[in-house]
Short mmCIF file of C-alpha atoms in Angstrom, two decimals:
data_model
loop_
_atom_site.label_atom_id
_atom_site.label_comp_id
_atom_site.label_asym_id
_atom_site.label_seq_id
_atom_site.Cartn_x
_atom_site.Cartn_y
_atom_site.Cartn_z
CA UNK A 1 -26.67 -9.18 28.47
CA UNK A 2 -23.02 -7.35 27.02
CA UNK A 3 -23.11 -6.90 23.34
CA UNK A 4 -20.20 -8.69 21.26
CA UNK A 5 -17.83 -5.82 20.75
CA UNK A 6 -15.71 -7.54 18.27
CA UNK A 7 -18.53 -8.92 16.36
CA UNK A 8 -21.51 -8.49 15.23
CA UNK A 9 -24.26 -6.17 17.06
CA UNK A 10 -27.91 -7.42 18.60
CA UNK A 11 -30.17 -5.60 17.10
CA UNK A 12 -32.61 -3.55 18.96
CA UNK A 13 -36.21 -4.58 18.24
CA UNK A 14 -38.22 -1.97 15.82
CA UNK A 15 -41.58 -0.95 16.94
CA UNK A 16 -44.62 -2.11 15.31
CA UNK A 17 -42.60 -4.59 13.18
CA UNK A 18 -42.38 -8.05 13.48
CA UNK A 19 -38.31 -8.83 13.63
CA UNK A 20 -37.20 -10.64 9.92
CA UNK A 21 -34.73 -13.52 9.83
CA UNK A 22 -30.77 -12.35 10.02
CA UNK A 23 -30.08 -14.20 6.79
CA UNK A 24 -33.42 -14.06 4.66
CA UNK A 25 -33.32 -14.46 1.08
CA UNK A 26 -34.26 -10.58 0.63
CA UNK A 27 -31.48 -10.01 2.70
CA UNK A 28 -28.89 -11.88 1.43
CA UNK A 29 -30.07 -10.87 -2.37
CA UNK A 30 -29.62 -7.19 -1.03
CA UNK A 31 -26.06 -7.55 0.09
CA UNK A 32 -25.26 -9.24 -2.32
CA UNK A 33 -26.16 -6.80 -4.79
CA UNK A 34 -24.50 -4.10 -2.83
CA UNK A 35 -21.86 -6.28 -2.80
CA UNK A 36 -21.07 -6.72 -6.35
CA UNK A 37 -22.15 -2.32 -7.23
CA UNK A 38 -19.71 -1.47 -4.52
CA UNK A 39 -17.13 -3.16 -3.85
CA UNK A 40 -15.65 -3.88 -7.51
CA UNK A 41 -14.44 -0.07 -7.95
CA UNK A 42 -13.11 0.49 -4.26
CA UNK A 43 -11.03 -2.88 -4.88
CA UNK A 44 -9.36 -1.73 -8.11
CA UNK A 45 -8.99 2.25 -6.55
CA UNK A 46 -7.46 0.43 -3.36
CA UNK A 47 -5.30 -1.52 -5.68
CA UNK A 48 -3.96 1.25 -7.73
CA UNK A 49 -3.55 3.62 -4.74
CA UNK A 50 -1.28 0.76 -2.63
CA UNK A 51 0.91 0.13 -5.96
CA UNK A 52 1.71 4.45 -5.97
CA UNK A 53 2.00 3.67 -2.36
CA UNK A 54 4.84 1.00 -2.29
CA UNK A 55 6.30 0.83 -5.90
CA UNK A 56 9.25 2.80 -4.25
CA UNK A 57 10.58 -0.42 -3.26
CA UNK A 58 10.57 -1.81 -7.03
CA UNK A 59 12.00 1.62 -8.14
CA UNK A 60 14.77 1.32 -5.33
CA UNK A 61 16.52 -1.32 -6.88
CA UNK A 62 17.63 0.94 -10.06
CA UNK A 63 16.79 4.26 -8.20
CA UNK A 64 19.34 4.38 -5.21
CA UNK A 65 22.19 3.64 -7.49
CA UNK A 66 21.22 6.28 -10.21
CA UNK A 67 20.67 8.90 -7.24
CA UNK A 68 23.50 7.48 -5.16
CA UNK A 69 20.81 6.89 -2.37
CA UNK A 70 21.48 4.95 1.23
CA UNK A 71 19.82 2.01 2.36
CA UNK A 72 18.74 4.89 5.28
CA UNK A 73 17.57 7.04 2.76
CA UNK A 74 15.43 4.99 0.99
CA UNK A 75 13.94 3.82 4.03
CA UNK A 76 13.66 7.75 5.68
CA UNK A 77 12.10 8.59 2.00
CA UNK A 78 9.91 5.60 2.27
CA UNK A 79 8.40 6.14 5.48
CA UNK A 80 8.04 10.08 5.34
CA UNK A 81 4.90 9.59 2.50
CA UNK A 82 3.14 8.77 6.42
CA UNK A 83 4.10 11.95 7.84
CA UNK A 84 1.89 14.37 5.24
CA UNK A 85 -0.47 11.27 5.83
CA UNK A 86 -0.37 11.18 9.62
CA UNK A 87 -0.88 15.61 9.82
CA UNK A 88 -4.07 15.74 6.65
CA UNK A 89 -5.60 12.47 7.86
CA UNK A 90 -7.78 13.51 10.35
CA UNK A 91 -9.24 16.82 8.56
CA UNK A 92 -9.25 15.19 5.31
CA UNK A 93 -11.65 12.99 6.89
CA UNK A 94 -13.73 14.99 8.54
CA UNK A 95 -14.05 17.20 4.82
CA UNK A 96 -15.27 13.46 3.08
CA UNK A 97 -17.99 13.42 6.08
CA UNK A 98 -19.26 16.83 4.85
CA UNK A 99 -19.47 17.01 1.29
CA UNK A 100 -19.23 13.33 0.44
CA UNK A 101 -17.28 10.47 -0.62
CA UNK A 102 -17.92 11.51 -4.31
CA UNK A 103 -16.15 14.73 -4.67
CA UNK A 104 -13.75 14.09 -1.47
CA UNK A 105 -12.64 10.53 -3.25
CA UNK A 106 -12.21 11.48 -7.02
CA UNK A 107 -10.32 14.57 -5.66
CA UNK A 108 -8.16 12.36 -3.35
CA UNK A 109 -7.31 10.06 -6.04
CA UNK A 110 -6.74 12.49 -8.86
CA UNK A 111 -4.13 14.81 -6.65
CA UNK A 112 -2.27 12.10 -5.40
CA UNK A 113 -1.85 10.15 -8.73
CA UNK A 114 -0.45 13.95 -10.29
CA UNK A 115 2.33 13.64 -7.38
CA UNK A 116 2.99 9.94 -8.46
CA UNK A 117 3.97 11.00 -11.81
CA UNK A 118 5.84 13.81 -10.23
CA UNK A 119 8.36 11.69 -8.35
CA UNK A 120 9.76 10.61 -11.73
CA UNK A 121 11.85 13.87 -11.43
CA UNK A 122 13.13 12.95 -7.58
CA UNK A 123 16.97 13.73 -8.50
CA UNK A 124 18.77 13.64 -4.92
CA UNK A 125 17.64 12.69 -1.08
CA UNK A 126 15.94 16.06 -0.66
CA UNK A 127 13.83 15.55 -3.53
CA UNK A 128 12.71 12.36 -3.10
CA UNK A 129 11.79 13.22 0.88
CA UNK A 130 9.88 16.27 -0.23
CA UNK A 131 7.76 14.18 -3.16
CA UNK A 132 7.31 11.40 -0.65
CA UNK A 133 6.07 13.86 1.65
CA UNK A 134 3.75 15.70 -0.92
CA UNK A 135 2.27 11.94 -1.88
CA UNK A 136 1.06 11.47 1.50
CA UNK A 137 -0.51 14.79 2.50
CA UNK A 138 -2.65 13.65 -0.75
CA UNK A 139 -3.40 10.65 -0.17
CA UNK A 140 -4.72 11.30 3.35
CA UNK A 141 -8.01 10.26 3.88
CA UNK A 142 -8.50 7.72 1.72
CA UNK A 143 -8.58 4.83 3.21
CA UNK A 144 -9.78 5.57 6.55
CA UNK A 145 -12.91 7.40 4.16
CA UNK A 146 -13.20 4.19 2.13
CA UNK A 147 -14.05 2.48 5.73
CA UNK A 148 -16.44 5.16 6.90
CA UNK A 149 -18.05 4.80 3.29
CA UNK A 150 -18.25 1.22 4.01
CA UNK A 151 -20.27 1.68 7.45
CA UNK A 152 -22.35 3.48 5.26
CA UNK A 153 -24.17 0.62 3.20
CA UNK A 154 -23.06 -2.90 5.25
CA UNK A 155 -24.20 -3.53 9.06
CA UNK A 156 -21.12 -4.44 11.14
CA UNK A 157 -21.92 -7.72 11.06
CA UNK A 158 -20.97 -8.26 7.79
CA UNK A 159 -17.93 -5.17 7.21
CA UNK A 160 -15.51 -7.33 8.35
CA UNK A 161 -16.39 -9.60 4.72
CA UNK A 162 -16.64 -6.46 2.95
CA UNK A 163 -13.21 -4.78 4.24
CA UNK A 164 -11.82 -8.06 3.49
CA UNK A 165 -12.79 -7.94 0.12
CA UNK A 166 -11.81 -4.05 -0.38
CA UNK A 167 -8.48 -4.72 1.62
CA UNK A 168 -7.70 -7.97 -0.54
CA UNK A 169 -6.64 -4.85 -3.44
CA UNK A 170 -3.54 -5.20 -0.95
CA UNK A 171 -2.18 -8.52 -1.77
CA UNK A 172 -3.59 -8.41 -4.88
CA UNK A 173 -1.89 -4.96 -6.01
CA UNK A 174 1.40 -6.86 -5.06
CA UNK A 175 0.46 -10.15 -7.17
CA UNK A 176 -0.62 -7.36 -10.30
CA UNK A 177 2.37 -4.71 -9.22
CA UNK A 178 5.02 -7.02 -8.58
CA UNK A 179 5.50 -8.14 -12.29
CA UNK A 180 4.15 -5.58 -13.70
CA UNK A 181 6.61 -3.04 -12.09
CA UNK A 182 9.33 -5.13 -12.61
CA UNK A 183 8.42 -5.35 -16.34
CA UNK A 184 8.32 -1.30 -16.97
CA UNK A 185 11.59 -1.06 -15.45
CA UNK A 186 13.27 -3.77 -17.48
CA UNK A 187 12.03 -3.44 -20.54
CA UNK A 188 11.39 0.65 -20.81
CA UNK A 189 15.24 0.67 -19.16
CA UNK A 190 16.48 3.80 -21.62
CA UNK A 191 13.40 4.10 -23.86
CA UNK A 192 13.75 7.92 -24.80
CA UNK A 193 16.42 8.48 -22.42
CA UNK A 194 14.31 8.19 -19.08
CA UNK A 195 15.68 5.28 -16.87
CA UNK A 196 13.67 2.17 -16.32
CA UNK A 197 12.07 3.31 -12.58
CA UNK A 198 11.20 6.67 -13.68
CA UNK A 199 8.86 5.13 -15.99
CA UNK A 200 7.50 2.74 -13.58
CA UNK A 201 6.39 6.41 -11.64
CA UNK A 202 4.96 8.36 -14.85
CA UNK A 203 2.80 4.98 -16.05
CA UNK A 204 1.07 3.70 -12.66
CA UNK A 205 0.62 7.37 -11.58
CA UNK A 206 -1.36 7.86 -14.92
CA UNK A 207 -3.17 4.91 -14.14
CA UNK A 208 -4.44 6.02 -10.91
CA UNK A 209 -5.28 9.07 -12.68
CA UNK A 210 -7.80 7.39 -14.85
CA UNK A 211 -9.59 5.69 -11.73
CA UNK A 212 -9.40 9.29 -10.19
CA UNK A 213 -11.77 10.89 -12.18
CA UNK A 214 -13.96 7.90 -12.96
CA UNK A 215 -14.67 8.10 -8.86
CA UNK A 216 -16.92 11.01 -9.44
CA UNK A 217 -19.41 9.35 -11.71
CA UNK A 218 -19.51 6.09 -10.38
CA UNK A 219 -19.40 6.96 -6.27
CA UNK A 220 -23.32 7.82 -4.58
CA UNK A 221 -23.13 9.27 -1.20
CA UNK A 222 -26.81 8.50 0.14
CA UNK A 223 -29.14 5.16 -0.41
CA UNK A 224 -31.73 7.27 -1.80
CA UNK A 225 -29.10 8.59 -4.98
CA UNK A 226 -29.00 5.17 -6.57
CA UNK A 227 -31.42 3.80 -9.21
CA UNK A 228 -30.00 -0.15 -8.48
CA UNK A 229 -32.23 -0.17 -5.71
CA UNK A 230 -35.46 -0.33 -5.67
CA UNK A 231 -38.10 0.87 -2.54
CA UNK A 232 -38.15 -2.50 -0.69
CA UNK A 233 -34.21 -2.64 -0.83
CA UNK A 234 -33.84 0.60 0.19
CA UNK A 235 -36.60 0.22 3.08
CA UNK A 236 -34.76 -2.64 4.11
CA UNK A 237 -31.08 -1.44 3.88
CA UNK A 238 -32.45 2.04 6.04
CA UNK A 239 -33.91 -0.41 8.64
CA UNK A 240 -30.58 -2.22 9.32
CA UNK A 241 -28.36 0.82 9.03
CA UNK A 242 -30.78 2.37 11.59
CA UNK A 243 -30.87 -0.83 13.64
CA UNK A 244 -26.99 -0.98 13.85
CA UNK A 245 -26.35 2.68 14.30
CA UNK A 246 -28.32 2.30 17.49
CA UNK A 247 -25.66 0.24 19.08
CA UNK A 248 -22.65 2.20 18.36
CA UNK A 249 -21.49 5.16 20.45
CA UNK A 250 -22.12 8.67 19.16
CA UNK A 251 -19.52 11.47 20.10
CA UNK A 252 -18.40 14.48 18.83
CA UNK A 253 -15.28 15.12 16.97
CA UNK A 254 -13.53 16.50 19.94
CA UNK A 255 -14.85 13.10 21.85
CA UNK A 256 -12.39 11.42 19.11
CA UNK A 257 -9.26 12.85 20.41
CA UNK A 258 -10.15 12.42 24.18
CA UNK A 259 -11.34 8.47 23.97
CA UNK A 260 -8.71 6.05 25.83
CA UNK A 261 -10.15 3.06 23.66
CA UNK A 262 -9.46 5.81 20.53
CA UNK A 263 -5.55 5.97 21.22
CA UNK A 264 -5.59 2.25 22.55
CA UNK A 265 -6.85 0.83 19.04
CA UNK A 266 -4.24 3.44 17.70
CA UNK A 267 -1.65 1.92 19.34
CA UNK A 268 -2.28 -2.10 18.48
CA UNK A 269 -3.06 -0.81 14.84
CA UNK A 270 0.51 0.73 14.94
CA UNK A 271 2.06 -2.64 16.08
CA UNK A 272 0.08 -4.15 13.02
CA UNK A 273 1.26 -1.49 10.15
CA UNK A 274 5.06 -2.17 11.63
CA UNK A 275 4.33 -5.63 10.21
CA UNK A 276 2.66 -5.06 7.48
CA UNK A 277 4.70 -1.85 6.00
CA UNK A 278 7.95 -4.18 6.87
CA UNK A 279 6.72 -6.62 4.46
CA UNK A 280 6.01 -4.45 1.68
CA UNK A 281 8.29 -1.84 1.40
CA UNK A 282 11.29 -4.87 1.70
CA UNK A 283 9.46 -7.46 0.08
CA UNK A 284 11.63 -7.20 -2.83
CA UNK A 285 14.81 -6.64 -1.02
CA UNK A 286 14.15 -9.95 0.97
CA UNK A 287 13.86 -12.07 -2.56
CA UNK A 288 16.95 -10.44 -3.96
CA UNK A 289 18.70 -11.07 -0.81
CA UNK A 290 17.88 -15.38 -1.40
CA UNK A 291 20.16 -14.78 -4.92
CA UNK A 292 17.60 -13.82 -7.19
CA UNK A 293 18.80 -11.67 -9.04
CA UNK A 294 16.74 -10.43 -12.11
CA UNK A 295 14.26 -7.51 -11.48
CA UNK A 296 11.74 -9.45 -13.92
CA UNK A 297 11.82 -12.14 -11.71
CA UNK A 298 11.36 -10.56 -8.19
CA UNK A 299 8.41 -8.90 -9.95
CA UNK A 300 6.97 -12.58 -10.54
CA UNK A 301 8.00 -13.67 -7.51
CA UNK A 302 6.57 -11.19 -5.06
CA UNK A 303 3.26 -12.42 -6.92
CA UNK A 304 3.15 -15.55 -5.25
CA UNK A 305 2.67 -14.07 -1.36
CA UNK A 306 0.51 -11.68 -2.49
CA UNK A 307 -2.27 -13.89 -4.17
CA UNK A 308 -2.11 -16.91 -1.40
CA UNK A 309 -2.66 -14.27 1.16
CA UNK A 310 -5.52 -12.50 -0.95
CA UNK A 311 -7.77 -15.49 -0.51
CA UNK A 312 -6.98 -16.66 3.12
CA UNK A 313 -7.68 -12.75 4.19
CA UNK A 314 -11.16 -13.47 2.77
CA UNK A 315 -11.77 -16.73 4.07
CA UNK A 316 -10.59 -15.43 7.54
CA UNK A 317 -12.53 -12.73 7.95
CA UNK A 318 -15.46 -14.45 6.77
CA UNK A 319 -14.75 -16.74 9.80
CA UNK A 320 -14.32 -13.78 12.10
CA UNK A 321 -17.63 -13.08 11.29
CA UNK A 322 -19.32 -15.92 11.12
CA UNK A 323 -18.46 -16.52 15.02
CA UNK A 324 -18.60 -13.38 16.11
CA UNK A 325 -14.74 -12.72 17.30
CA UNK A 326 -12.39 -10.47 16.64
CA UNK A 327 -9.29 -10.47 19.53
CA UNK A 328 -8.18 -14.12 19.03
CA UNK A 329 -8.04 -13.67 15.12
CA UNK A 330 -6.41 -10.60 15.30
CA UNK A 331 -3.38 -12.56 18.07
CA UNK A 332 -3.18 -15.87 15.78
CA UNK A 333 -2.46 -13.93 12.81
CA UNK A 334 0.01 -11.51 14.02
CA UNK A 335 1.67 -14.39 15.59
CA UNK A 336 2.05 -16.18 12.26
CA UNK A 337 3.09 -12.92 10.76
CA UNK A 338 5.70 -12.69 13.18
CA UNK A 339 7.16 -16.00 12.99
CA UNK A 340 7.43 -15.83 8.99
CA UNK A 341 8.84 -12.57 8.95
CA UNK A 342 12.04 -14.22 11.26
CA UNK A 343 12.03 -17.46 9.38
CA UNK A 344 12.33 -15.81 5.82
CA UNK A 345 15.81 -14.08 6.78
CA UNK A 346 17.09 -17.07 8.92
CA UNK A 347 16.12 -19.34 5.99
CA UNK A 348 17.38 -16.75 3.09
CA UNK A 349 19.71 -18.86 1.98
CA UNK A 350 17.30 -21.14 0.55
CA UNK A 351 14.95 -19.49 -2.04
CA UNK A 352 12.18 -21.74 -1.58
CA UNK A 353 11.70 -22.05 2.35
CA UNK A 354 12.56 -18.02 2.41
CA UNK A 355 9.77 -17.77 -0.14
CA UNK A 356 7.25 -20.15 1.65
CA UNK A 357 8.60 -18.21 4.92
CA UNK A 358 7.42 -14.83 3.16
CA UNK A 359 4.09 -16.73 2.20
CA UNK A 360 3.09 -17.49 5.90
CA UNK A 361 3.87 -14.35 6.90
CA UNK A 362 2.00 -12.52 4.00
CA UNK A 363 -0.95 -14.77 5.11
CA UNK A 364 -0.87 -13.48 8.97
CA UNK A 365 -0.26 -9.70 8.11
CA UNK A 366 -2.18 -8.83 5.27
CA UNK A 367 -5.44 -11.27 7.20
CA UNK A 368 -5.63 -8.87 10.34
CA UNK A 369 -6.89 -5.23 9.07
CA UNK A 370 -9.65 -6.78 7.88
CA UNK A 371 -10.53 -8.27 11.07
CA UNK A 372 -9.04 -5.10 13.20
CA UNK A 373 -11.66 -2.90 11.17
CA UNK A 374 -14.52 -4.65 12.63
CA UNK A 375 -13.71 -3.23 16.04
CA UNK A 376 -13.90 0.01 15.73
CA UNK A 377 -16.48 1.08 12.95
CA UNK A 378 -18.69 -1.34 15.16
CA UNK A 379 -17.86 0.46 18.72
CA UNK A 380 -19.00 4.15 17.24
CA UNK A 381 -20.65 6.59 15.38
CA UNK A 382 -21.87 9.65 14.13
CA UNK A 383 -19.38 12.09 13.01
CA UNK A 384 -17.13 11.71 15.68
CA UNK A 385 -16.21 7.90 13.94
CA UNK A 386 -15.28 10.10 10.66
CA UNK A 387 -12.40 11.44 13.56
CA UNK A 388 -11.60 8.41 15.46
CA UNK A 389 -11.21 5.92 12.52
CA UNK A 390 -8.83 8.67 11.06
CA UNK A 391 -7.13 9.35 14.18
CA UNK A 392 -6.70 5.46 14.49
CA UNK A 393 -5.37 4.91 11.14
CA UNK A 394 -2.92 8.05 11.32
CA UNK A 395 -1.55 6.61 14.27
CA UNK A 396 -1.08 3.10 13.04
CA UNK A 397 -0.11 4.67 9.70
CA UNK A 398 3.27 6.79 11.66
CA UNK A 399 4.23 3.11 11.71
CA UNK A 400 4.30 3.61 8.11
CA UNK A 401 7.23 5.85 8.63
CA UNK A 402 9.22 4.22 11.90
CA UNK A 403 9.20 0.64 10.40
CA UNK A 404 11.24 1.10 6.77
CA UNK A 405 13.36 3.86 8.27
CA UNK A 406 14.34 1.42 11.39
CA UNK A 407 15.00 -1.35 8.99
CA UNK A 408 16.92 0.50 6.97
CA UNK A 409 18.91 2.14 9.15
CA UNK A 410 19.69 -1.06 11.13
CA UNK A 411 20.31 -2.97 7.59
CA UNK A 412 23.20 -0.20 6.82
CA UNK A 413 24.33 -0.96 10.24
CA UNK A 414 24.75 -4.19 10.60
CA UNK A 415 25.34 -5.37 6.77
CA UNK A 416 21.78 -7.84 7.31
CA UNK A 417 17.94 -7.71 7.67
CA UNK A 418 17.85 -9.84 10.63
CA UNK A 419 18.07 -7.12 13.26
CA UNK A 420 14.95 -5.06 11.50
CA UNK A 421 12.63 -8.28 11.52
CA UNK A 422 13.22 -9.02 15.15
CA UNK A 423 11.78 -5.55 15.53
CA UNK A 424 9.12 -6.04 13.31
CA UNK A 425 8.82 -9.48 14.99
CA UNK A 426 8.58 -8.44 18.14
CA UNK A 427 6.04 -5.04 17.48
CA UNK A 428 3.54 -8.06 15.61
CA UNK A 429 3.84 -10.19 19.18
CA UNK A 430 3.01 -6.99 20.79
CA UNK A 431 -0.29 -5.93 18.95
CA UNK A 432 -1.28 -10.04 19.55
CA UNK A 433 -0.87 -8.85 24.15
CA UNK A 434 -2.71 -5.60 23.03
CA UNK A 435 -5.77 -7.16 21.04
CA UNK A 436 -6.25 -10.07 23.79
CA UNK A 437 -6.15 -7.80 27.21
CA UNK A 438 -8.77 -5.66 25.41
CA UNK A 439 -12.16 -6.28 27.09
CA UNK A 440 -14.21 -8.88 25.13
CA UNK A 441 -17.71 -6.59 25.28
CA UNK A 442 -18.83 -3.29 24.51
CA UNK A 443 -20.29 -3.27 27.94
CA UNK A 444 -16.94 -3.84 29.30
CA UNK A 445 -15.39 -1.54 27.01
#
């Protein structure tokens, strides 16, 4: 019988050991403990990472005027982050696989926090581009490294829910970062002669630095190194992870670059990321276009889609794990995101209708990735998995450059956001088509 490609794997029998119930009380207690011990800190780390990545969308509201930058320059600067990210993603993830998450995640966070703080010194298009590129170089490997790290603690049939809990940091970062960014820019503007957007980069960069230093002391690379699991729990976890590892193809680093499945998944993630970064980099602009003037109010309103979608993405990922199904979940969420993005602009003259459409878009777009990342982590194992996950992530994240640049260029050219939203909607619909065309079992793949 074929093993589900997009769901939990059938576990092979362990010699001389009777099979245990899949949801025994011991297993439920073990994975509940793991979730509470591992996910909260990673959640916090991803919040500060994502705020530093996209706080430029709020800085834009003042920065463009102060530095005399166009929408096209902003879009290019927002996106050039992902060029640095793309170039250094695979090497970074391979280093993490070699030296361990504890050292490398801490290094990534400390480096990017310093670059984020330095962005306050941007004085024109060139310096803006350089600092955004360096920020991408510094952060390269963070997200795929965390995905890889989680795969060493949770078997594939539990991973979508765990990744969803971790990735809920994206909408939560919007819910926190929006109001905080708006408050900083409004309340600290002119303090000590610094513009509000300069304070934004400085304060939020320092927050990342603190979390980065803490990562060195909080993360653990091996099951054997943790003191909060007893011998029986360690043995059960090792048993589950070993059984799960036997269902994945162990390949070489070179295989990650030559495997067509890896590039197909990268193309799929590119289409997904087009919608995601279109939403996060232009959400404040879309809210302002609906008639909201105050920067603080824009920050508060931006939290609404983020909070609602944070709950939705966890429920959708749980539903996907429960039914061992990934393809239809990804496709439905992609189409939902496309409809919401288009409607938010078409209803842009009505604040609350536009906000309702943005909620729909956020639910659809933010709920895709946790389910999607259950696919490659269930397919691949070994050192090649580190390279494969990085290849998929960095290929997809090229959309982080394409999406804001295309939207900025089209807005400068046409004076409206509608053409850019049409492009994003088409990318999301294409994602739905690609994932539905993929084989439904590992054997077929």
